[in-house]
Short mmCIF file of C-alpha atoms in Angstrom, two decimals:
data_model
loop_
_atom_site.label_atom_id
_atom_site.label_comp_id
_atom_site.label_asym_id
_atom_site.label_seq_id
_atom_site.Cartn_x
_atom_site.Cartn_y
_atom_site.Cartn_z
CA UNK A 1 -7.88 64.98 14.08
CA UNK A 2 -6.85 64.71 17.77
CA UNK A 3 -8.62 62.92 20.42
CA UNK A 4 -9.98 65.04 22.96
CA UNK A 5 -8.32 61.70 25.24
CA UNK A 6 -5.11 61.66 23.72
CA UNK A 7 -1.95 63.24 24.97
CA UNK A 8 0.65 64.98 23.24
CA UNK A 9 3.86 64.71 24.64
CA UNK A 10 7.16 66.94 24.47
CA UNK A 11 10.68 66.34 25.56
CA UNK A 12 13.25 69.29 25.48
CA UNK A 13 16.90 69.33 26.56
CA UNK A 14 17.99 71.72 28.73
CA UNK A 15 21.58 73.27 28.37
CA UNK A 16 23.15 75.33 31.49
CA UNK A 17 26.45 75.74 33.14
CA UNK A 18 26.62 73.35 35.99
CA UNK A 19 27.81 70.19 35.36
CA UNK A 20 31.53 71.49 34.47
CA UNK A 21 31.56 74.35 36.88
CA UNK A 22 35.31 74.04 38.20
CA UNK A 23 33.70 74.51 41.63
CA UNK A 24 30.56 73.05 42.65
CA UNK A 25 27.40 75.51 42.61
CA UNK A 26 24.77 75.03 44.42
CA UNK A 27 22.66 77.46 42.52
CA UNK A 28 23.87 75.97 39.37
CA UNK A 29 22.63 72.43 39.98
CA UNK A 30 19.27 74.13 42.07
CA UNK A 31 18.59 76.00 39.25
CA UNK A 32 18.62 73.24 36.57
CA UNK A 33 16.80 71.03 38.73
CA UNK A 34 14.05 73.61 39.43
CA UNK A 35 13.57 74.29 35.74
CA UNK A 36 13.55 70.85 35.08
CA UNK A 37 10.39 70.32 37.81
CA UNK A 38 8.88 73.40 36.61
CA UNK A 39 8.62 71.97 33.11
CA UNK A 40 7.30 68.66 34.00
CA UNK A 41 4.38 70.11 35.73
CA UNK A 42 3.34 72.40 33.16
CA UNK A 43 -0.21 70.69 31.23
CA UNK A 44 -1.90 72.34 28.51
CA UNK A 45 -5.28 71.11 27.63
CA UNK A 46 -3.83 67.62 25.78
CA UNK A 47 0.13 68.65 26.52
CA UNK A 48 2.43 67.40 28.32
CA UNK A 49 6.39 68.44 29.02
CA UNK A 50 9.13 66.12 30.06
CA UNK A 51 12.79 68.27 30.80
CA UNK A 52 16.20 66.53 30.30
CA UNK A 53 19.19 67.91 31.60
CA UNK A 54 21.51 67.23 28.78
CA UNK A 55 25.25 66.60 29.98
CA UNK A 56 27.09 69.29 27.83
CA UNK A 57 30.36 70.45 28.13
CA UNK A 58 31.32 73.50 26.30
CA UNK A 59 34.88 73.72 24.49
CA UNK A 60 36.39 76.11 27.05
CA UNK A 61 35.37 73.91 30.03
CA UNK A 62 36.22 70.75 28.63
CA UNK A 63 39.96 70.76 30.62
CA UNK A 64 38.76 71.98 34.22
CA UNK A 65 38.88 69.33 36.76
CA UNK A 66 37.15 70.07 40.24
CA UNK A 67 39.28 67.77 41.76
CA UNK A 68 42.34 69.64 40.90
CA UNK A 69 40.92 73.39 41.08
CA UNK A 70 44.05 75.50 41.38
CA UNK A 71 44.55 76.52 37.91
CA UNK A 72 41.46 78.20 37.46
CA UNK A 73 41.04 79.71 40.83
CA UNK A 74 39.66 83.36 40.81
CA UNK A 75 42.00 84.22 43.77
CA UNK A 76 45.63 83.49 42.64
CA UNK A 77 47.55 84.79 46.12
CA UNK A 78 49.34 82.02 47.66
CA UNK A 79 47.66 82.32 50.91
CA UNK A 80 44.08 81.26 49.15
CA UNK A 81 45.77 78.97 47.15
CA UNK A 82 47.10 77.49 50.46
CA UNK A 83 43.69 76.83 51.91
CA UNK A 84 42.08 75.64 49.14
CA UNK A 85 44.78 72.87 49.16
CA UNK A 86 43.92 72.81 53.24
CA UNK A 87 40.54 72.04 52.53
CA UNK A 88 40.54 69.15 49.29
CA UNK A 89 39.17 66.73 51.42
CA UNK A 90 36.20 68.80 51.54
CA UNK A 91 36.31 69.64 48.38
CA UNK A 92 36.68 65.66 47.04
CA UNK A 93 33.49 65.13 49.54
CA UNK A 94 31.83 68.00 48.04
CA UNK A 95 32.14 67.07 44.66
CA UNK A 96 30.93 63.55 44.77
CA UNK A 97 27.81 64.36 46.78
CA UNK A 98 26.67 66.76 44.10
CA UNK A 99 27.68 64.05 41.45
CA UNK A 100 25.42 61.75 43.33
CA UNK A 101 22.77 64.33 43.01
CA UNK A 102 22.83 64.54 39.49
CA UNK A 103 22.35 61.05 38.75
CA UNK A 104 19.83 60.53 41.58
CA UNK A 105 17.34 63.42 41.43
CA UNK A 106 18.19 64.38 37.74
CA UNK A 107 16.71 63.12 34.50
CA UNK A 108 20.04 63.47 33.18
CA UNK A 109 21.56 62.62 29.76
CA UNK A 110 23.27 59.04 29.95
CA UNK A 111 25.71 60.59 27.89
CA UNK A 112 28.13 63.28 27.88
CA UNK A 113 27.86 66.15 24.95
CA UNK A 114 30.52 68.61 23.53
CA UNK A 115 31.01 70.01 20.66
CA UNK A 116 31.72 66.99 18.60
CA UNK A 117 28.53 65.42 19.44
CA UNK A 118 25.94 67.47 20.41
CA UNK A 119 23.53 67.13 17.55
CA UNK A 120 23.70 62.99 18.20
CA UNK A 121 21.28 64.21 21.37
CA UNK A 122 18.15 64.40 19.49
CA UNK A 123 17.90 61.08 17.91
CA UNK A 124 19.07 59.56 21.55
CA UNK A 125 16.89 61.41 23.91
CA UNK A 126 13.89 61.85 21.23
CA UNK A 127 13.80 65.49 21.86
CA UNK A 128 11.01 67.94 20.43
CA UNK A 129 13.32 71.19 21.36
CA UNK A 130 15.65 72.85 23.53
CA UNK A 131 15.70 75.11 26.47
CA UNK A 132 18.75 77.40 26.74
CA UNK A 133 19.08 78.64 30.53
CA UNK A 134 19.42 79.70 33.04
CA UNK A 135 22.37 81.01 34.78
CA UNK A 136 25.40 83.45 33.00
CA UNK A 137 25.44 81.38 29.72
CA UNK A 138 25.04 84.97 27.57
CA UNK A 139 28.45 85.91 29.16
CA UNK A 140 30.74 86.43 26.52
CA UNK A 141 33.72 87.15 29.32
CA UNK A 142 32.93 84.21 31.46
CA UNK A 143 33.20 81.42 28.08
CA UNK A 144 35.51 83.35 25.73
CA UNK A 145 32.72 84.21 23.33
CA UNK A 146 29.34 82.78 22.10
CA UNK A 147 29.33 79.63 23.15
CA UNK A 148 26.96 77.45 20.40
CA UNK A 149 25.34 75.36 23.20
CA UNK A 150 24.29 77.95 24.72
CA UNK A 151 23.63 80.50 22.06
CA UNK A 152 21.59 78.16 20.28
CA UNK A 153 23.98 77.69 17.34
CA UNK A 154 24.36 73.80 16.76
CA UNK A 155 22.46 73.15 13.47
CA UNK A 156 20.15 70.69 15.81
CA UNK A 157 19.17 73.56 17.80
CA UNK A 158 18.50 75.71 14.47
CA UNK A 159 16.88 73.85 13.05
CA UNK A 160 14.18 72.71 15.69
CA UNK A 161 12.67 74.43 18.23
CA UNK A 162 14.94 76.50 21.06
CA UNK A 163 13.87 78.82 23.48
CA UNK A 164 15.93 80.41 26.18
CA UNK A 165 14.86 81.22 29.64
CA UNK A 166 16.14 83.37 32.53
CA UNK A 167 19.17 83.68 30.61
CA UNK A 168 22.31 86.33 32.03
CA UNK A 169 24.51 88.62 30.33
CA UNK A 170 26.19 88.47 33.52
CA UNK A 171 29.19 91.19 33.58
CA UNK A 172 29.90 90.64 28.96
CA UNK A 173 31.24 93.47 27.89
CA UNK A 174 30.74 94.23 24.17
CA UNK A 175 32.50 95.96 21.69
CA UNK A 176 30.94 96.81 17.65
CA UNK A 177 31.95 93.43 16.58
CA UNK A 178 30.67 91.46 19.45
CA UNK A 179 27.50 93.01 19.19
CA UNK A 180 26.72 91.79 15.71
CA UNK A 181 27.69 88.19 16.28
CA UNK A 182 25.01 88.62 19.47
CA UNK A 183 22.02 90.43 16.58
CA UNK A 184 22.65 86.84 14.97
CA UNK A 185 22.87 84.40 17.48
CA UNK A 186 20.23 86.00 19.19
CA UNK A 187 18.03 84.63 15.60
CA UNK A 188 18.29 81.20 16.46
CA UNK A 189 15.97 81.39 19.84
CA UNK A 190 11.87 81.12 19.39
CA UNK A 191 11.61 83.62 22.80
CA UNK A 192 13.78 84.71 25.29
CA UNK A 193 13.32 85.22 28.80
CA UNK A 194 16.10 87.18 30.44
CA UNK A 195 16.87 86.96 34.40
CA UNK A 196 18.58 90.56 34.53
CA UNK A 197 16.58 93.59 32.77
CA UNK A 198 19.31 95.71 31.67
CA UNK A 199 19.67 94.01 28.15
CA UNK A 200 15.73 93.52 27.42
CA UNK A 201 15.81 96.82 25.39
CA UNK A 202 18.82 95.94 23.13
CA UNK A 203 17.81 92.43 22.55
CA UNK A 204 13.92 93.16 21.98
CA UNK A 205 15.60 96.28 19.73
CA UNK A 206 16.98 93.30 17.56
CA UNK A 207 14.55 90.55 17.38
CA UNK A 208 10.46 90.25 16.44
CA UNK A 209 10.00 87.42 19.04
CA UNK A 210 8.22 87.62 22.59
CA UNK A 211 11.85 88.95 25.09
CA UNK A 212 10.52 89.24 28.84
CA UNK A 213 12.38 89.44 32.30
CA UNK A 214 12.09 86.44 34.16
CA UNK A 215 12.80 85.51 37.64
CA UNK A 216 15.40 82.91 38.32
CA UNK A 217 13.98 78.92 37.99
CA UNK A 218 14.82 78.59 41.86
CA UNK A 219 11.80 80.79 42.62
CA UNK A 220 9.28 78.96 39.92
CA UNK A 221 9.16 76.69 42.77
CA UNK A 222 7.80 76.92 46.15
CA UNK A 223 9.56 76.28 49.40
CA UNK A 224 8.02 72.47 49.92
CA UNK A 225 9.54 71.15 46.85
CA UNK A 226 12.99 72.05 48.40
CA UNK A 227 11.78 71.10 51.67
CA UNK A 228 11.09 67.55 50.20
CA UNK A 229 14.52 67.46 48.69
CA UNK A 230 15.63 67.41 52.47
CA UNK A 231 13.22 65.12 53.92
CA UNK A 232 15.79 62.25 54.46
CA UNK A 233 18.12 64.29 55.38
CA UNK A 234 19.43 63.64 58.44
CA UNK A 235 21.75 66.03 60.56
CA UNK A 236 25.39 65.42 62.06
CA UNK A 237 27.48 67.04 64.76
CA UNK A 238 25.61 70.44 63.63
CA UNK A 239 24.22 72.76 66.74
CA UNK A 240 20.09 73.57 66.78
CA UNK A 241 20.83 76.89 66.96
CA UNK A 242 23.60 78.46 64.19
CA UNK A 243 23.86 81.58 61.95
CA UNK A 244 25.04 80.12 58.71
CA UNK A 245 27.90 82.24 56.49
CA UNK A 246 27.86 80.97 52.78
CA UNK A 247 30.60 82.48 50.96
CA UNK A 248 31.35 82.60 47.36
CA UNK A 249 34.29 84.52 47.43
CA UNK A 250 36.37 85.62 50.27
CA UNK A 251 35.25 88.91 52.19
CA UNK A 252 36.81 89.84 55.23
CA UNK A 253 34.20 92.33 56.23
CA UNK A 254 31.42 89.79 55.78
CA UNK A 255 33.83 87.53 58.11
CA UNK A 256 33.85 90.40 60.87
CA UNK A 257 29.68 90.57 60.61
CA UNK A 258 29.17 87.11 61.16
CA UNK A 259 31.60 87.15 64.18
CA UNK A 260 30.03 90.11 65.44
CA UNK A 261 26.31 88.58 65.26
CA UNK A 262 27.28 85.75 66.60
CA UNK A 263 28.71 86.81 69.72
CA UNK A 264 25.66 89.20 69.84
CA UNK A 265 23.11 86.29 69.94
CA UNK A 266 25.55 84.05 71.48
CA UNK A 267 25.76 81.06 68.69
CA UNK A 268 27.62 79.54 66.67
CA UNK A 269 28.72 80.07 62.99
CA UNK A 270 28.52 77.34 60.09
CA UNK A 271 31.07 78.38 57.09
CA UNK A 272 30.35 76.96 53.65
CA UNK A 273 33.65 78.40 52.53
CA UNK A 274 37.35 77.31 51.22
CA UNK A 275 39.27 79.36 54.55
CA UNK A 276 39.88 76.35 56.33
CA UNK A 277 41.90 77.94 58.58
CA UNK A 278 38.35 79.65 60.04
CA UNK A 279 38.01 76.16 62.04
CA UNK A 280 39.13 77.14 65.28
CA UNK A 281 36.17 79.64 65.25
CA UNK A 282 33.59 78.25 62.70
CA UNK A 283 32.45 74.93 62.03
CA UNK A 284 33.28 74.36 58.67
CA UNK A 285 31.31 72.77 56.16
CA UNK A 286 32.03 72.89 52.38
CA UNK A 287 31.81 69.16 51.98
CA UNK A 288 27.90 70.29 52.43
CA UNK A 289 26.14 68.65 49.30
CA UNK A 290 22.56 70.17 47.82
CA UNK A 291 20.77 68.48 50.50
CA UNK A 292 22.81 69.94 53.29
CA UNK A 293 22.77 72.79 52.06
CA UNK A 294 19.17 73.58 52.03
CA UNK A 295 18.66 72.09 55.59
CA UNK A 296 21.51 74.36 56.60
CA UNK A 297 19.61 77.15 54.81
CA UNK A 298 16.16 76.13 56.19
CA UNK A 299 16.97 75.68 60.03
CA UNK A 300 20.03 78.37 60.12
CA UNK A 301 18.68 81.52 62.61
CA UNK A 302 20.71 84.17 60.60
CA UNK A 303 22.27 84.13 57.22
CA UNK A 304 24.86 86.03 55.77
CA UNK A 305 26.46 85.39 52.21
CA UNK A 306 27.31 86.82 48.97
CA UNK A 307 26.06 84.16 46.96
CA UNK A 308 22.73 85.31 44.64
CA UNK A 309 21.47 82.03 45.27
CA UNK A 310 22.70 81.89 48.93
CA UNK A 311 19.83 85.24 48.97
CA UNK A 312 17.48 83.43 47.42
CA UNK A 313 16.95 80.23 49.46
CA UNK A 314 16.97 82.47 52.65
CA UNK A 315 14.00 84.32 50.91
CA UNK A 316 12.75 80.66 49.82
CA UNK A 317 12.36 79.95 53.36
CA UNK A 318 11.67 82.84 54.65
CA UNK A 319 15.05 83.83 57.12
CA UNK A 320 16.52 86.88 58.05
CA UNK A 321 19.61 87.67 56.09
CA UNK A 322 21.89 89.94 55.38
CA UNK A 323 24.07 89.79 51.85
CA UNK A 324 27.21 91.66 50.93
CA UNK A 325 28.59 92.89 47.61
CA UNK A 326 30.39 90.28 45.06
CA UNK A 327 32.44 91.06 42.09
CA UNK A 328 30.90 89.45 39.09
CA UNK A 329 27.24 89.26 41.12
CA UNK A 330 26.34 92.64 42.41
CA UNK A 331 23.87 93.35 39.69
CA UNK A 332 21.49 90.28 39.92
CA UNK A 333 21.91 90.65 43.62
CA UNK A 334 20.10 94.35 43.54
CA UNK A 335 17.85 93.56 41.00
CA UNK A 336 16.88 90.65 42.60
CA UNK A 337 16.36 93.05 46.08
CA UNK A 338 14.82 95.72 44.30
CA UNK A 339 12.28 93.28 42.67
CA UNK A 340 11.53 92.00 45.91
CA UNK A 341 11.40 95.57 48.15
CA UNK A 342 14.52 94.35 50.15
CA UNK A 343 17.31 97.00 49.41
CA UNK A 344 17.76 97.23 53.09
CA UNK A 345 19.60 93.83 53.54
CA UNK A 346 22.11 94.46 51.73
CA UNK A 347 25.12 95.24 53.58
CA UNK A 348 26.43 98.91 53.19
CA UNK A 349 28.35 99.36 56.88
CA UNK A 350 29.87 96.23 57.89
CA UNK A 351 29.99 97.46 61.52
CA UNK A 352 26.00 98.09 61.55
CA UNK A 353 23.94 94.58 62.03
CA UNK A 354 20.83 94.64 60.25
CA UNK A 355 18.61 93.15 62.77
CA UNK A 356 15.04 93.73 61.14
CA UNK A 357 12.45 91.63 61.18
CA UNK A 358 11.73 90.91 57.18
CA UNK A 359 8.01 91.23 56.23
CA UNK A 360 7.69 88.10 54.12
CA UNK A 361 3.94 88.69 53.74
CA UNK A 362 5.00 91.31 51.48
CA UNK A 363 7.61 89.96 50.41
CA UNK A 364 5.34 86.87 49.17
CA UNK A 365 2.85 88.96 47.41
CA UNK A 366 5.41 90.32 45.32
CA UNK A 367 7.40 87.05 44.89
CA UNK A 368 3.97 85.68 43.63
CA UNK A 369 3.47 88.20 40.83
CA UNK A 370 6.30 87.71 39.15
CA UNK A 371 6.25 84.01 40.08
CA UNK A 372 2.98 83.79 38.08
CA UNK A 373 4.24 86.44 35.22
CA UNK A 374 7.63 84.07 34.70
CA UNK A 375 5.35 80.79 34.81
CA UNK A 376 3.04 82.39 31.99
CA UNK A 377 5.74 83.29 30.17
CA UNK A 378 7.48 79.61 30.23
CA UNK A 379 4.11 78.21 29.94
CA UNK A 380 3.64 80.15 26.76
CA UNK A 381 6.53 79.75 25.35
CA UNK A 382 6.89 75.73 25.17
CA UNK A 383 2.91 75.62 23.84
CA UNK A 384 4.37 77.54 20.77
CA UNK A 385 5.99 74.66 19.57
#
C-alpha cells in the first residue's frame, strides 16, 4: 500500500513541431514551453508530473536547414527570395537566440531523436508516457502523411501510455484511403484533445476514448509567467511608444494598415518580418528572439499581425489588435475569435482602422472558462495513467 507521504512521480515526453521548423516560430517554441510548465504544476493528491521536450526530428524535416531557408520557402518569386537573402543576418541572429532558448529555459532531451532512434528515449529519459501536441502535427499536407512521432505510432509510444493534446488538423485534406490510416492511428492515443473543433465529430465518431476541444497551451498559462520570461530583458535602440507589425507571411494590405495607424497616432512601426527592404520606414526586427518578442508584444501600443500566436499574446496581455487573414491559418484564427467574442478585430476593409477599445473583462471571463475546461481535461487525462 501507498503512503499517504509518499509521492508518485511521472515523466512524459512531449513531441511537437518546433525544433526543425525551417523558420523559427515563436508560437512553436511558446507553445511547447507552456505545455511543458503547465504539466509540471499539475499535483494530484500523491502525483506529481515532470514534461520533457524530447528533440525529435521527423523524416521529412530531417534535411531543412534554417540557416539556408531558400529551398523550402513558401513564397518562391524572386523578389521574396531576394529579401530573405537581404535579411540572413537577421535570420542567423534569430536562429541562435531561439537555440539558446531551448537549452536555457527548456528541459530538453540531451539527445536528438528521429526515426531510427526514437524508442532509445524511454530507457534514457525514464519516461512513464508521451504527450503528442500541440501545434499542426495531425496535418497530413504539411508532413507528407502520418507522421509516427506524432501520430503515436513508434512501438514505444504503443505500447505505453500516449495522449495527445491541442492537437491540429490544420488545412489535411483527406481522401477514402487517408481516412482509414487516420481510424487507426487515431487507436494508439489514451485521449485526445483537439485545438480546432471541426474534426471532434469524426474523430469521437471513431474512437471510445474521452476527444475534447482544447485551447492552445499558450493560454493554460497566465500573462505573469510570460512576463517573467522577460524580466531580464533589457531593451535596445527600440522607441517607448511603437505599434508592432508581426508578419508571418507577406500582406501588402496589412503593410498599408500599419502605415496608416501609424501616421494616425503619430509613431513608429516595429516589423518582425523578412521585407528588409521596409527599413527606411520600419524598424526592423526579425533577429527578435522569444524574449524580445514578448516585451515587444507586452509594451507595443497597437498590434497588427497574421500570426495565430501573434493574436494570442496581444490577448495574453491584454492590447488592442487588429489581425488579418493567412493562408494555411484562417481557421484557428476565427475559432480562436469566435471562442473569445472578438470577430470584430479581424480585418475585413483594410482601409477602415479598427480603433475599439477591447473589453478584456469579458474577454477574461471567457478566456477563464475554457482555461479551466482545457486544464481539467489535461489534468484528467495524465491521472489516467
Amino acid at each position: 500500500m501507498t503512503r499517504p507521504d509518499h509521492i508518485l512521480r511521472f515523466k512524459f515526453g512531449i513531441v511537437s513541431y518546433n525544433i526543425y521548423c525551417n523558420f523559427t516560430n515563436y508560437g512553436s517554441a511558446l507553445q511547447s514551453w507552456a505545455l511543458c510548465r503547465a504539466v509540471d504544476k499539475i499535483k494530484i493528491k500523491n502525483k506529481e508530473f515532470r514534461a520533457v521536450l524530447i528533440d525529435y526530428c521527423p523524416d521529412v524535416l530531417k534535411n531543412k536547414n534554417p540557416l539556408s531557408p531558400f529551398e523550402n520557402m513558401w513564397d518562391t518569386d524572386e523578389k521574396t527570395r531576394e529579401l530573405c537573402r537581404m535579411s540572413l543576418p537577421a535570420i542567423y541572429e534569430n536562429f541562435y537566440k531561439f537555440d539558446n532558448f531551448y537549452k536555457s529555459k527548456f528541459n530538453k532531451t540531451a539527445q536528438k531523436y528521429t526515426s531510427e532512434n526514437f524508442c532509445n528515449v524511454i530507457k534514457n529519459e525514464n519516461l512513464n508516457g508521451f504527450i503528442c501536441g500541440s501545434d499542426t502535427i495531425f496535418c497530413i499536407d504539411e508532413f507528407e502523411g502520418f507522421d509516427d512521432g506524432y501520430y503515436a505510432n513508434y512501438e514505444c509510444m504503443k505500447n505505453n501510455y500516449t495522449f495527445a493534446y491541442a492537437a491540429s488538423f490544420g488545412d489535411s485534406h483527406f481522401n477514402e484511403s487517408s481516412l482509414e490510416m487516420l481510424k487507426e492511428r487515431l487507436k494508439n492515443f489514451k485521449a485526445v484533445g483537439l485545438r480546432e473543433s471541426f474534426m471532434i465529430d469524426y474523430v469521437r465518431s471513431n474512437v471510445k476514448i474521452c476527444v475534447e476541444q482544447v485551447i492552445d497551451p499558450t493560454l493554460l498559462l497566465n500573462s505573469n509567467e510570460y512576463e517573467n520570461l522577460t524580466a531580464d530583458y533589457v531593451s535596445k535602440n527600440i522607441p517607448k511608444k511603437y505599434i508592432l507589425l508581426y508578419s508571418r507571411r507577406y500582406n501588402p494590405e496589412m503593410e498599408n494598415y500599419a502605415d496608416i495607424l501609424a501616421k494616425n497616432k503619430n509613431l513608429k512601426v516595429i516589423e518582425i518580418s523578412l521585407r528588409a527592404s521596409n527599413s527606411d520606414r520600419h524598424i526592423m526586427f526579425y533577429e527578435a528572439g522569444i524574449e524580445e518578442f514578448l516585451h515587444l508584444v507586452k509594451n507595443a501600443e497597437y498590434i497588427i499581425t497574421n500570426s495565430y500566436h501573434g493574436m494570442i499574446f496581444s490577448i495574453q496581455f491584454q492590447k488592442n489588435f487588429t489581425v488579418f487573414s493567412r493562408e494555411q491559418g484562417d481557421s484557428k484564427i476565427f475559432e480562436l475569435l469566435k471562442l473569445l467574442d472578438l470577430n470584430a478585430r479581424f480585418c475585413r476593409d483594410s482601409n477602415k482602422i479598427i480603433n475599439d477599445e477591447i473589453n478584456y473583462y469579458d474577454v477574461n471571463k471567457k478566456l477563464n472558462y475554457l482555461r479551466a475546461r482545457s486544464l481539467k481535461f489535461l489534468t484528467e487525462a495524465l491521472n489516467e495513467l
